[in-house]
CSV table of C-alpha atoms and ligand atoms in Angstrom, one decimal:
chain,number,residue,atom,x,y,z
J,1,UNK,CA,-130.3,-220.0,-43.1
J,2,UNK,CA,-133.0,-217.5,-43.5
J,3,UNK,CA,-134.5,-216.1,-40.3
J,4,UNK,CA,-137.8,-217.5,-39.2
J,5,UNK,CA,-140.9,-215.4,-39.7
J,6,UNK,CA,-142.3,-214.3,-36.3
J,7,UNK,CA,-146.1,-214.7,-36.0
J,8,UNK,CA,-148.8,-214.3,-33.4
J,9,UNK,CA,-152.2,-215.9,-33.7
J,10,UNK,CA,-155.2,-214.1,-32.1
J,11,UNK,CA,-158.0,-216.6,-31.7
J,12,UNK,CA,-155.7,-219.7,-31.7
J,13,UNK,CA,-158.4,-221.9,-30.1
J,14,UNK,CA,-161.0,-221.3,-32.9
J,15,UNK,CA,-161.6,-223.0,-36.2
J,16,UNK,CA,-159.2,-220.7,-38.2
J,17,UNK,CA,-156.7,-220.6,-35.3
J,18,UNK,CA,-156.4,-224.4,-34.8
J,19,UNK,CA,-156.1,-224.9,-38.6
J,20,UNK,CA,-153.3,-222.2,-38.6
J,21,UNK,CA,-151.4,-224.2,-36.0
J,22,UNK,CA,-151.8,-227.3,-38.2
J,23,UNK,CA,-150.3,-225.3,-41.0
J,24,UNK,CA,-147.4,-224.1,-38.7
J,25,UNK,CA,-146.8,-227.8,-37.7
J,26,UNK,CA,-145.7,-228.3,-41.3
J,27,UNK,CA,-143.7,-225.1,-41.4
J,28,UNK,CA,-142.0,-225.1,-38.0
J,29,UNK,CA,-138.6,-224.5,-39.7
J,30,UNK,CA,-140.0,-221.3,-41.2
J,31,UNK,CA,-142.1,-219.7,-38.4
J,32,UNK,CA,-141.6,-218.8,-34.8
J,33,UNK,CA,-144.7,-218.3,-32.7
J,34,UNK,CA,-144.6,-215.1,-30.6
J,35,UNK,CA,-148.1,-215.2,-29.1
J,36,UNK,CA,-151.3,-217.2,-28.9
J,37,UNK,CA,-154.7,-215.9,-27.7
J,38,UNK,CA,-158.0,-217.4,-26.7
J,39,UNK,CA,-161.3,-216.1,-25.4
J,40,UNK,CA,-162.5,-218.7,-22.9
J,41,UNK,CA,-160.9,-222.0,-23.8
J,42,UNK,CA,-158.2,-222.0,-21.1
J,43,UNK,CA,-157.6,-225.8,-21.4
J,44,UNK,CA,-156.8,-225.7,-25.1
J,45,UNK,CA,-154.7,-222.6,-24.8
J,46,UNK,CA,-152.7,-224.3,-22.1
J,47,UNK,CA,-152.1,-227.3,-24.3
J,48,UNK,CA,-151.1,-225.0,-27.3
J,49,UNK,CA,-148.7,-223.0,-25.1
J,50,UNK,CA,-147.0,-226.2,-23.8
J,51,UNK,CA,-146.6,-227.4,-27.3
J,52,UNK,CA,-145.6,-224.1,-29.1
J,53,UNK,CA,-143.9,-222.3,-26.3
J,54,UNK,CA,-144.8,-218.7,-27.2
J,55,UNK,CA,-143.5,-215.6,-25.6
J,56,UNK,CA,-147.0,-214.6,-24.5
J,57,UNK,CA,-150.5,-216.0,-24.2
J,58,UNK,CA,-153.6,-214.0,-23.8
J,59,UNK,CA,-157.0,-215.1,-22.4
J,60,UNK,CA,-160.3,-213.3,-22.0
J,61,UNK,CA,-160.7,-211.5,-18.7
J,62,UNK,CA,-163.7,-213.6,-17.6
J,63,UNK,CA,-162.1,-216.9,-18.5
J,64,UNK,CA,-160.6,-219.4,-16.0
J,65,UNK,CA,-157.0,-218.2,-15.3
J,66,UNK,CA,-154.5,-220.5,-17.0
J,67,UNK,CA,-151.6,-222.2,-15.2
J,68,UNK,CA,-148.9,-222.0,-17.8
J,69,UNK,CA,-145.2,-221.9,-17.1
J,70,UNK,CA,-142.5,-220.3,-19.2
J,71,UNK,CA,-144.5,-217.5,-20.9
J,72,UNK,CA,-146.1,-214.2,-19.9
J,73,UNK,CA,-149.8,-214.4,-19.4
J,74,UNK,CA,-151.9,-211.5,-20.6
J,75,UNK,CA,-155.6,-210.7,-20.3
J,76,UNK,CA,-158.4,-209.3,-22.3
J,77,UNK,CA,-158.1,-206.4,-24.8
J,78,UNK,CA,-155.1,-204.9,-23.0
J,79,UNK,CA,-153.3,-208.2,-23.5
J,80,UNK,CA,-154.2,-208.2,-27.2
J,81,UNK,CA,-153.0,-204.6,-27.4
J,82,UNK,CA,-149.6,-205.6,-25.9
J,83,UNK,CA,-149.2,-208.5,-28.3
J,84,UNK,CA,-150.0,-206.3,-31.3
J,85,UNK,CA,-147.6,-203.6,-30.1
J,86,UNK,CA,-144.6,-206.0,-30.0
J,87,UNK,CA,-142.6,-205.1,-33.1
J,88,UNK,CA,-140.9,-208.5,-32.9
J,89,UNK,CA,-143.9,-209.7,-34.8
J,90,UNK,CA,-143.5,-210.0,-38.6
J,91,UNK,CA,-147.2,-210.9,-39.1
J,92,UNK,CA,-150.3,-211.2,-36.9
J,93,UNK,CA,-153.0,-213.6,-37.9
J,94,UNK,CA,-156.3,-212.0,-36.7
J,95,UNK,CA,-158.6,-215.0,-36.3
J,96,UNK,CA,-160.8,-213.9,-33.4
J,97,UNK,CA,-164.5,-213.8,-34.1
J,98,UNK,CA,-166.6,-210.6,-33.8
J,99,UNK,CA,-165.8,-207.0,-33.1
J,100,UNK,CA,-163.0,-207.9,-30.8
J,101,UNK,CA,-160.7,-208.1,-33.9
J,102,UNK,CA,-160.9,-204.5,-34.8
J,103,UNK,CA,-158.8,-202.8,-32.1
J,104,UNK,CA,-155.8,-205.2,-32.2
J,105,UNK,CA,-155.7,-205.0,-36.0
J,106,UNK,CA,-155.4,-201.2,-35.7
J,107,UNK,CA,-152.7,-201.5,-33.1
J,108,UNK,CA,-150.7,-203.9,-35.3
J,109,UNK,CA,-151.1,-201.5,-38.2
J,110,UNK,CA,-150.0,-198.6,-36.1
J,111,UNK,CA,-146.9,-200.6,-35.2
J,112,UNK,CA,-146.2,-201.4,-38.9
J,113,UNK,CA,-146.9,-205.1,-38.5
J,114,UNK,CA,-148.4,-207.0,-41.5
J,115,UNK,CA,-151.8,-208.6,-41.0
J,116,UNK,CA,-153.2,-211.9,-42.2
J,117,UNK,CA,-156.9,-211.1,-41.8
J,118,UNK,CA,-159.6,-213.7,-41.1
J,119,UNK,CA,-161.8,-211.5,-39.0
J,120,UNK,CA,-164.1,-210.0,-41.5
J,121,UNK,CA,-166.0,-207.8,-39.0
J,122,UNK,CA,-162.9,-205.6,-38.9
J,123,UNK,CA,-163.5,-204.4,-42.5
J,124,UNK,CA,-167.3,-204.5,-42.3
J,125,UNK,CA,-167.2,-202.2,-39.3
J,126,UNK,CA,-164.3,-199.9,-40.1
J,127,UNK,CA,-163.0,-200.7,-43.6
J,128,UNK,CA,-162.4,-197.1,-44.6
J,129,UNK,CA,-160.3,-196.4,-41.5
J,130,UNK,CA,-158.4,-199.7,-41.5
J,131,UNK,CA,-157.5,-199.6,-45.2
J,132,UNK,CA,-156.4,-196.0,-45.1
J,133,UNK,CA,-154.2,-196.5,-42.0
J,134,UNK,CA,-152.7,-199.6,-43.5
J,135,UNK,CA,-151.8,-197.7,-46.7
J,136,UNK,CA,-150.4,-194.8,-44.7
J,137,UNK,CA,-148.2,-197.2,-42.7
J,138,UNK,CA,-147.2,-199.3,-45.6
J,139,UNK,CA,-148.8,-202.4,-43.9
J,140,UNK,CA,-150.0,-205.3,-46.0
J,141,UNK,CA,-153.4,-206.8,-45.2
J,142,UNK,CA,-153.5,-210.3,-46.7
J,143,UNK,CA,-157.0,-211.8,-46.6
J,144,UNK,CA,-157.6,-215.3,-45.2
J,145,UNK,CA,-161.2,-215.6,-46.3
J,146,UNK,CA,-160.9,-218.1,-49.2
J,147,UNK,CA,-162.7,-215.8,-51.7
J,148,UNK,CA,-160.6,-212.7,-51.0
J,149,UNK,CA,-157.5,-214.8,-50.8
J,150,UNK,CA,-158.4,-216.1,-54.3
J,151,UNK,CA,-158.9,-212.6,-55.6
J,152,UNK,CA,-155.6,-211.5,-54.0
J,153,UNK,CA,-153.9,-214.3,-55.9
J,154,UNK,CA,-155.6,-213.3,-59.2
J,155,UNK,CA,-155.0,-209.6,-59.2
J,156,UNK,CA,-151.7,-208.4,-60.8
J,157,UNK,CA,-152.8,-204.8,-61.6
J,158,UNK,CA,-155.9,-203.5,-59.9
J,159,UNK,CA,-156.2,-200.7,-62.4
J,160,UNK,CA,-157.2,-203.1,-65.1
J,161,UNK,CA,-159.8,-205.1,-63.1
J,162,UNK,CA,-163.4,-204.5,-64.1
J,163,UNK,CA,-165.3,-206.9,-61.9
J,164,UNK,CA,-164.9,-209.2,-58.9
J,165,UNK,CA,-166.8,-212.5,-59.1
J,166,UNK,CA,-167.2,-214.0,-55.6
J,167,UNK,CA,-168.4,-217.6,-55.3
J,168,UNK,CA,-170.7,-218.9,-52.6
J,169,UNK,CA,-171.4,-222.6,-51.9
J,170,UNK,CA,-175.0,-221.7,-51.2
J,171,UNK,CA,-175.0,-223.4,-47.8
J,172,UNK,CA,-177.3,-226.1,-46.5
J,173,UNK,CA,-180.5,-224.6,-47.9
J,174,UNK,CA,-179.4,-224.1,-51.5
J,175,UNK,CA,-181.8,-226.7,-52.8
J,176,UNK,CA,-184.4,-226.4,-50.1
J,177,UNK,CA,-187.6,-224.2,-50.3
J,178,UNK,CA,-188.1,-220.9,-48.6
J,179,UNK,CA,-190.6,-222.7,-46.2
J,180,UNK,CA,-187.9,-225.3,-45.3
J,181,UNK,CA,-185.6,-222.5,-44.5
J,182,UNK,CA,-188.2,-220.7,-42.4
J,183,UNK,CA,-188.8,-223.8,-40.2
J,184,UNK,CA,-185.1,-224.9,-40.1
J,185,UNK,CA,-183.7,-226.2,-36.8
J,186,UNK,CA,-180.3,-225.1,-35.5
J,187,UNK,CA,-178.8,-228.5,-36.4
J,188,UNK,CA,-180.0,-228.1,-40.0
J,189,UNK,CA,-178.6,-224.6,-40.2
J,190,UNK,CA,-175.3,-225.7,-38.8
J,191,UNK,CA,-174.9,-228.6,-41.2
J,192,UNK,CA,-172.8,-226.8,-43.8
J,193,UNK,CA,-172.2,-229.1,-46.8
J,194,UNK,CA,-168.6,-227.9,-47.5
J,195,UNK,CA,-166.9,-226.0,-44.7
J,196,UNK,CA,-166.4,-226.8,-41.0
J,197,UNK,CA,-166.3,-223.4,-39.3
J,198,UNK,CA,-167.3,-221.6,-36.1
J,199,UNK,CA,-171.0,-221.4,-35.3
J,200,UNK,CA,-171.6,-217.7,-36.1
J,201,UNK,CA,-170.1,-217.9,-39.6
J,202,UNK,CA,-171.9,-221.2,-40.3
J,203,UNK,CA,-175.3,-219.6,-39.6
J,204,UNK,CA,-174.2,-216.6,-41.7
J,205,UNK,CA,-173.4,-219.1,-44.5
J,206,UNK,CA,-176.9,-220.6,-44.2
J,207,UNK,CA,-178.6,-217.2,-44.6
J,208,UNK,CA,-176.0,-216.0,-47.1
J,209,UNK,CA,-175.2,-213.0,-44.9
J,210,UNK,CA,-171.7,-214.3,-44.8
J,211,UNK,CA,-171.5,-213.5,-48.6
J,212,UNK,CA,-173.0,-210.1,-47.8
J,213,UNK,CA,-170.3,-209.4,-45.3
J,214,UNK,CA,-167.8,-210.6,-47.9
J,215,UNK,CA,-169.0,-208.2,-50.5
J,216,UNK,CA,-168.3,-205.4,-48.1
J,217,UNK,CA,-164.9,-206.9,-47.2
J,218,UNK,CA,-164.1,-207.1,-50.9
J,219,UNK,CA,-165.1,-203.5,-51.5
J,220,UNK,CA,-162.6,-202.3,-49.0
J,221,UNK,CA,-159.8,-204.8,-49.7
J,222,UNK,CA,-159.8,-204.2,-53.4
J,223,UNK,CA,-161.2,-200.7,-53.7
J,224,UNK,CA,-164.0,-201.9,-55.9
J,225,UNK,CA,-167.5,-200.3,-56.5
J,226,UNK,CA,-170.4,-202.5,-55.2
J,227,UNK,CA,-171.9,-202.5,-58.7
J,228,UNK,CA,-168.7,-204.3,-59.9
J,229,UNK,CA,-168.9,-207.1,-57.3
J,230,UNK,CA,-171.0,-210.1,-58.4
J,231,UNK,CA,-171.9,-213.1,-56.3
J,232,UNK,CA,-172.4,-216.5,-58.0
J,233,UNK,CA,-173.4,-219.8,-56.4
J,234,UNK,CA,-170.9,-222.5,-57.0
J,235,UNK,CA,-171.9,-225.6,-54.8
J,236,UNK,CA,-168.6,-227.5,-55.3
J,237,UNK,CA,-166.5,-224.7,-53.8
J,238,UNK,CA,-163.6,-225.5,-56.1
J,239,UNK,CA,-163.5,-222.1,-57.8
J,240,UNK,CA,-162.8,-219.8,-54.8
J,241,UNK,CA,-163.4,-216.6,-56.7
J,242,UNK,CA,-162.4,-214.8,-59.9
J,243,UNK,CA,-161.7,-211.4,-61.4
J,244,UNK,CA,-162.6,-210.1,-64.8
J,245,UNK,CA,-160.1,-207.7,-66.5
J,246,UNK,CA,-161.3,-204.8,-68.7
J,247,UNK,CA,-160.4,-206.8,-71.9
J,248,UNK,CA,-162.8,-209.6,-70.9
J,249,UNK,CA,-160.1,-212.0,-69.7
J,250,UNK,CA,-161.2,-213.9,-66.5
J,251,UNK,CA,-158.8,-215.2,-64.0
J,252,UNK,CA,-160.0,-217.6,-61.3
J,253,UNK,CA,-158.3,-219.3,-58.4
J,254,UNK,CA,-159.1,-223.0,-57.9
J,255,UNK,CA,-158.3,-225.7,-55.3
J,256,UNK,CA,-159.8,-228.2,-53.0
J,257,UNK,CA,-162.1,-226.6,-50.4
J,258,UNK,CA,-159.7,-226.4,-47.4
J,259,UNK,CA,-159.0,-223.3,-45.2
J,260,UNK,CA,-155.4,-224.6,-44.7
J,261,UNK,CA,-154.5,-223.3,-48.2
J,262,UNK,CA,-155.6,-219.7,-47.8
J,263,UNK,CA,-154.3,-219.6,-44.2
J,264,UNK,CA,-150.9,-220.7,-45.4
J,265,UNK,CA,-150.9,-218.3,-48.3
J,266,UNK,CA,-151.8,-215.3,-46.1
J,267,UNK,CA,-149.1,-216.0,-43.5
J,268,UNK,CA,-146.4,-216.9,-46.0
J,269,UNK,CA,-147.1,-214.2,-48.6
J,270,UNK,CA,-145.2,-213.4,-50.8
J,271,UNK,CA,-143.5,-216.7,-50.5
J,272,UNK,CA,-145.1,-220.1,-51.2
J,273,UNK,CA,-144.3,-223.3,-49.5
J,274,UNK,CA,-145.3,-226.9,-49.9
J,275,UNK,CA,-146.3,-227.1,-46.2
J,276,UNK,CA,-149.9,-228.3,-45.8
J,277,UNK,CA,-150.4,-229.5,-49.4
J,278,UNK,CA,-151.5,-233.1,-49.1
J,279,UNK,CA,-152.7,-233.9,-52.7
J,280,UNK,CA,-152.4,-232.5,-56.1
J,281,UNK,CA,-155.5,-230.9,-57.6
J,282,UNK,CA,-157.2,-233.0,-60.3
J,283,UNK,CA,-159.7,-231.5,-62.7
J,284,UNK,CA,-160.9,-235.0,-63.5
J,285,UNK,CA,-161.7,-235.7,-59.9
J,286,UNK,CA,-163.5,-232.4,-59.5
J,287,UNK,CA,-165.4,-233.4,-62.7
J,288,UNK,CA,-168.2,-230.9,-62.5
J,289,UNK,CA,-168.2,-227.2,-61.8
J,290,UNK,CA,-171.8,-225.7,-61.5
J,291,UNK,CA,-172.7,-222.0,-61.3
J,292,UNK,CA,-176.1,-220.3,-60.7
J,293,UNK,CA,-177.5,-217.0,-59.7
J,294,UNK,CA,-178.4,-216.6,-56.0
J,295,UNK,CA,-182.1,-216.7,-55.3
J,296,UNK,CA,-183.0,-213.2,-54.0
J,297,UNK,CA,-186.3,-214.4,-52.4
J,298,UNK,CA,-184.6,-217.2,-50.4
J,299,UNK,CA,-181.5,-215.1,-49.6
J,300,UNK,CA,-182.7,-211.5,-49.2
J,301,UNK,CA,-179.7,-210.9,-46.9
J,302,UNK,CA,-177.5,-210.4,-49.9
J,303,UNK,CA,-179.4,-207.3,-51.1
J,304,UNK,CA,-179.5,-206.0,-47.5
J,305,UNK,CA,-175.7,-206.2,-47.4
J,306,UNK,CA,-175.3,-204.6,-50.8
J,307,UNK,CA,-177.6,-201.7,-49.8
J,308,UNK,CA,-175.8,-201.2,-46.5
J,309,UNK,CA,-172.5,-201.2,-48.3
J,310,UNK,CA,-173.6,-198.7,-50.9
J,311,UNK,CA,-175.0,-196.5,-48.1
J,312,UNK,CA,-171.6,-196.7,-46.4
J,313,UNK,CA,-170.6,-195.0,-43.1
J,314,UNK,CA,-172.2,-196.6,-40.1
J,315,UNK,CA,-174.8,-198.6,-42.1
J,316,UNK,CA,-172.4,-201.6,-42.2
J,317,UNK,CA,-171.8,-201.3,-38.5
J,318,UNK,CA,-175.5,-201.6,-38.0
J,319,UNK,CA,-175.8,-204.5,-40.4
J,320,UNK,CA,-173.0,-206.4,-38.6
J,321,UNK,CA,-174.2,-205.8,-35.1
J,322,UNK,CA,-177.9,-206.4,-35.7
J,323,UNK,CA,-177.2,-209.6,-37.7
J,324,UNK,CA,-174.8,-210.9,-35.0
J,325,UNK,CA,-177.3,-210.3,-32.2
J,326,UNK,CA,-180.0,-212.0,-34.3
J,327,UNK,CA,-177.7,-215.0,-35.0
J,328,UNK,CA,-177.0,-215.4,-31.3
J,329,UNK,CA,-180.8,-215.2,-30.6
J,330,UNK,CA,-181.4,-218.0,-33.2
J,331,UNK,CA,-178.6,-220.1,-31.7
J,332,UNK,CA,-180.3,-219.5,-28.3
J,333,UNK,CA,-183.6,-220.8,-29.8
J,334,UNK,CA,-185.3,-217.5,-29.3
J,335,UNK,CA,-186.1,-216.7,-33.0
J,336,UNK,CA,-186.4,-218.5,-36.3
J,337,UNK,CA,-183.7,-218.6,-39.0
J,338,UNK,CA,-185.6,-216.2,-41.3
J,339,UNK,CA,-186.1,-213.7,-38.4
J,340,UNK,CA,-182.4,-213.0,-38.6
J,341,UNK,CA,-183.1,-211.3,-41.9
J,342,UNK,CA,-186.2,-209.4,-40.8
J,343,UNK,CA,-184.6,-208.2,-37.6
J,344,UNK,CA,-181.5,-206.9,-39.4
J,345,UNK,CA,-183.7,-205.2,-42.0
J,346,UNK,CA,-185.8,-203.5,-39.3
J,347,UNK,CA,-182.7,-202.3,-37.5
J,348,UNK,CA,-181.2,-200.9,-40.7
J,349,UNK,CA,-184.5,-199.1,-41.4
J,350,UNK,CA,-184.4,-197.5,-37.9
J,351,UNK,CA,-180.7,-196.6,-38.2
J,352,UNK,CA,-179.6,-193.0,-38.9
J,353,UNK,CA,-176.4,-193.4,-40.8
J,354,UNK,CA,-173.3,-191.5,-39.7
J,355,UNK,CA,-171.2,-190.7,-42.7
J,356,UNK,CA,-167.6,-191.0,-41.6
J,357,UNK,CA,-167.7,-192.4,-38.1
J,358,UNK,CA,-164.6,-192.4,-35.9
J,359,UNK,CA,-163.4,-195.6,-34.2
J,360,UNK,CA,-165.0,-194.4,-31.0
J,361,UNK,CA,-168.3,-193.7,-32.8
J,362,UNK,CA,-168.2,-197.1,-34.5
J,363,UNK,CA,-168.0,-198.9,-31.1
J,364,UNK,CA,-170.7,-196.6,-29.7
J,365,UNK,CA,-173.0,-197.3,-32.6
J,366,UNK,CA,-172.2,-201.0,-32.5
J,367,UNK,CA,-173.2,-201.1,-28.8
J,368,UNK,CA,-176.4,-199.1,-29.3
J,369,UNK,CA,-177.5,-201.3,-32.2
J,370,UNK,CA,-176.9,-204.4,-30.2
J,371,UNK,CA,-178.9,-203.1,-27.2
J,372,UNK,CA,-181.8,-202.0,-29.5
J,373,UNK,CA,-181.7,-205.4,-31.4
J,374,UNK,CA,-182.0,-207.3,-28.1
J,375,UNK,CA,-184.9,-205.0,-27.0
J,376,UNK,CA,-186.6,-205.6,-30.3
J,377,UNK,CA,-186.2,-209.4,-29.9
J,378,UNK,CA,-187.0,-209.3,-26.2
J,379,UNK,CA,-183.9,-211.4,-25.4
R,401,NAP,N1,-163.9,-220.7,-39.9
R,401,NAP,C1,-163.7,-220.4,-41.2
R,401,NAP,O1,-163.6,-221.2,-42.1
R,401,NAP,C2,-163.6,-218.9,-41.6
R,401,NAP,C3,-163.4,-218.6,-42.9
R,401,NAP,C4,-163.2,-217.3,-43.3
R,401,NAP,C5,-163.3,-216.3,-42.3
R,401,NAP,N2,-163.5,-216.6,-41.0
R,401,NAP,C6,-163.6,-215.5,-40.0
R,401,NAP,O2,-162.6,-215.7,-39.1
R,401,NAP,C7,-163.0,-215.3,-37.8
R,401,NAP,C8,-162.9,-216.5,-36.8
R,401,NAP,O3,-163.8,-217.5,-37.3
R,401,NAP,P1,-163.8,-218.9,-36.6
R,401,NAP,O4,-164.8,-219.7,-37.5
R,401,NAP,O5,-162.4,-219.5,-36.5
R,401,NAP,O6,-164.5,-218.6,-35.2
R,401,NAP,P2,-164.5,-219.5,-33.9
R,401,NAP,O7,-164.2,-221.0,-34.2
R,401,NAP,O8,-165.7,-219.2,-33.2
R,401,NAP,O9,-163.2,-219.0,-33.1
R,401,NAP,C9,-163.1,-217.7,-32.6
R,401,NAP,C10,-161.8,-217.4,-31.9
R,401,NAP,O10,-161.9,-216.1,-31.3
R,401,NAP,C11,-161.8,-216.2,-29.9
R,401,NAP,N3,-162.6,-215.2,-29.3
R,401,NAP,C12,-164.0,-215.1,-29.4
R,401,NAP,N4,-164.4,-214.1,-28.7
R,401,NAP,C13,-163.3,-213.5,-28.1
R,401,NAP,C14,-163.2,-212.4,-27.2
R,401,NAP,N5,-164.2,-211.6,-26.8
R,401,NAP,N6,-161.9,-212.1,-26.9
R,401,NAP,C15,-160.8,-212.8,-27.3
R,401,NAP,N7,-161.0,-213.9,-28.1
R,401,NAP,C16,-162.2,-214.2,-28.5
R,401,NAP,C17,-162.2,-217.6,-29.5
R,401,NAP,O11,-161.7,-218.0,-28.3
R,401,NAP,P3,-162.4,-219.2,-27.4
R,401,NAP,O12,-162.8,-220.3,-28.3
R,401,NAP,O13,-161.2,-219.6,-26.5
R,401,NAP,O14,-163.4,-218.6,-26.6
R,401,NAP,C18,-161.6,-218.4,-30.7
R,401,NAP,O15,-160.2,-218.6,-30.5
R,401,NAP,C19,-164.4,-214.8,-38.0
R,401,NAP,O16,-164.4,-213.4,-38.1
R,401,NAP,C20,-164.9,-215.4,-39.3
R,401,NAP,O17,-165.9,-214.7,-39.9
R,401,NAP,C21,-163.6,-217.9,-40.6
């Protein structure tokens, strides 16, 4: 019998993390869980540890201490560092949200451990450094984001690819007016028509900033110029993304909208298992596939992300930090949905871009931008 693949899940209590465990429930003969980690949800982490019996669990420093028997309990960023330094891991699923994903990803790369990457902030903040280090170490970064996972599946030879076509569902405001968007409540913004995700990414999907972050992610993952990355609205979320080859041939990846599939692909790559598959895809059932151009007036965040990406260096660190602080302020009922865009734009205009920031500089800039954004918003 083939040896089991050893996996750790950072962010096992989140939307991606819990779905990853559902995938692993179907593939328990193929995977062994080395570590699980949570930020604050001690109760769920305890339940998961009792069920999956990992070697380690890790919980945020400020969270309630878990009472878990039979495994080592680690804390905070040092704990994540210890997990990602354990060469027993074959693959680490980075499914934490926010900037906390960057350091453990680098540690895993330095230790030659392959990454299934859900945490898009890692590449938005430090894509140049992360991709170079992965290349130098011969580490594979397999994207979990459904669009990038789709492109990963479509690309056979990167040298012949002329364009990436990234699809976007359009979120809850696709067919609403700009005024509807401006006066949107948190509940309306969180009511995503297709995907059930964490709150931050759901708000980013409503403003289309999520797509903006994905353009930057795609630029780094596939070494593609921004001018060759196109976004198209596709409300059914059946075509997860596509690539165009130099000869005009287009290859797309399709499937029902479920994060289980890209998660399973990323952790199993290059193998494929039946695992989570519950139904066969039917074109007849899908029936209609619509596509349209994104409305720049309603979703100016896209252009903002393109511009920050083209500028490069620390501009994308600023974009990410200012947007995230503004999203938190919106979720805290301190600002309106549209202010997320105006705030991020203001912060980018104020930002002096550093060309090739080091990791330490990236964290410093991230911190500064967050402080200044909160000052601007008076929160
Ligand atoms: N959800 C999706 O469908 C989807 C799709 C594509 C990409 N992504 C990306 O995947 C990442 C995770 O998204 P999500 O929707 O799963 O988020 P989520 O539901 O909010 O889960 C986030 C996870 O990270 C943990 N966490 C948060 N802050 C932490 C900290 N400071 N230290 C340690 N752990 C921390 C949380 O722990 P606690 O809950 O215990 O506090 C939770 O386990 C994001 O980068 C997102 O952009 C998500």
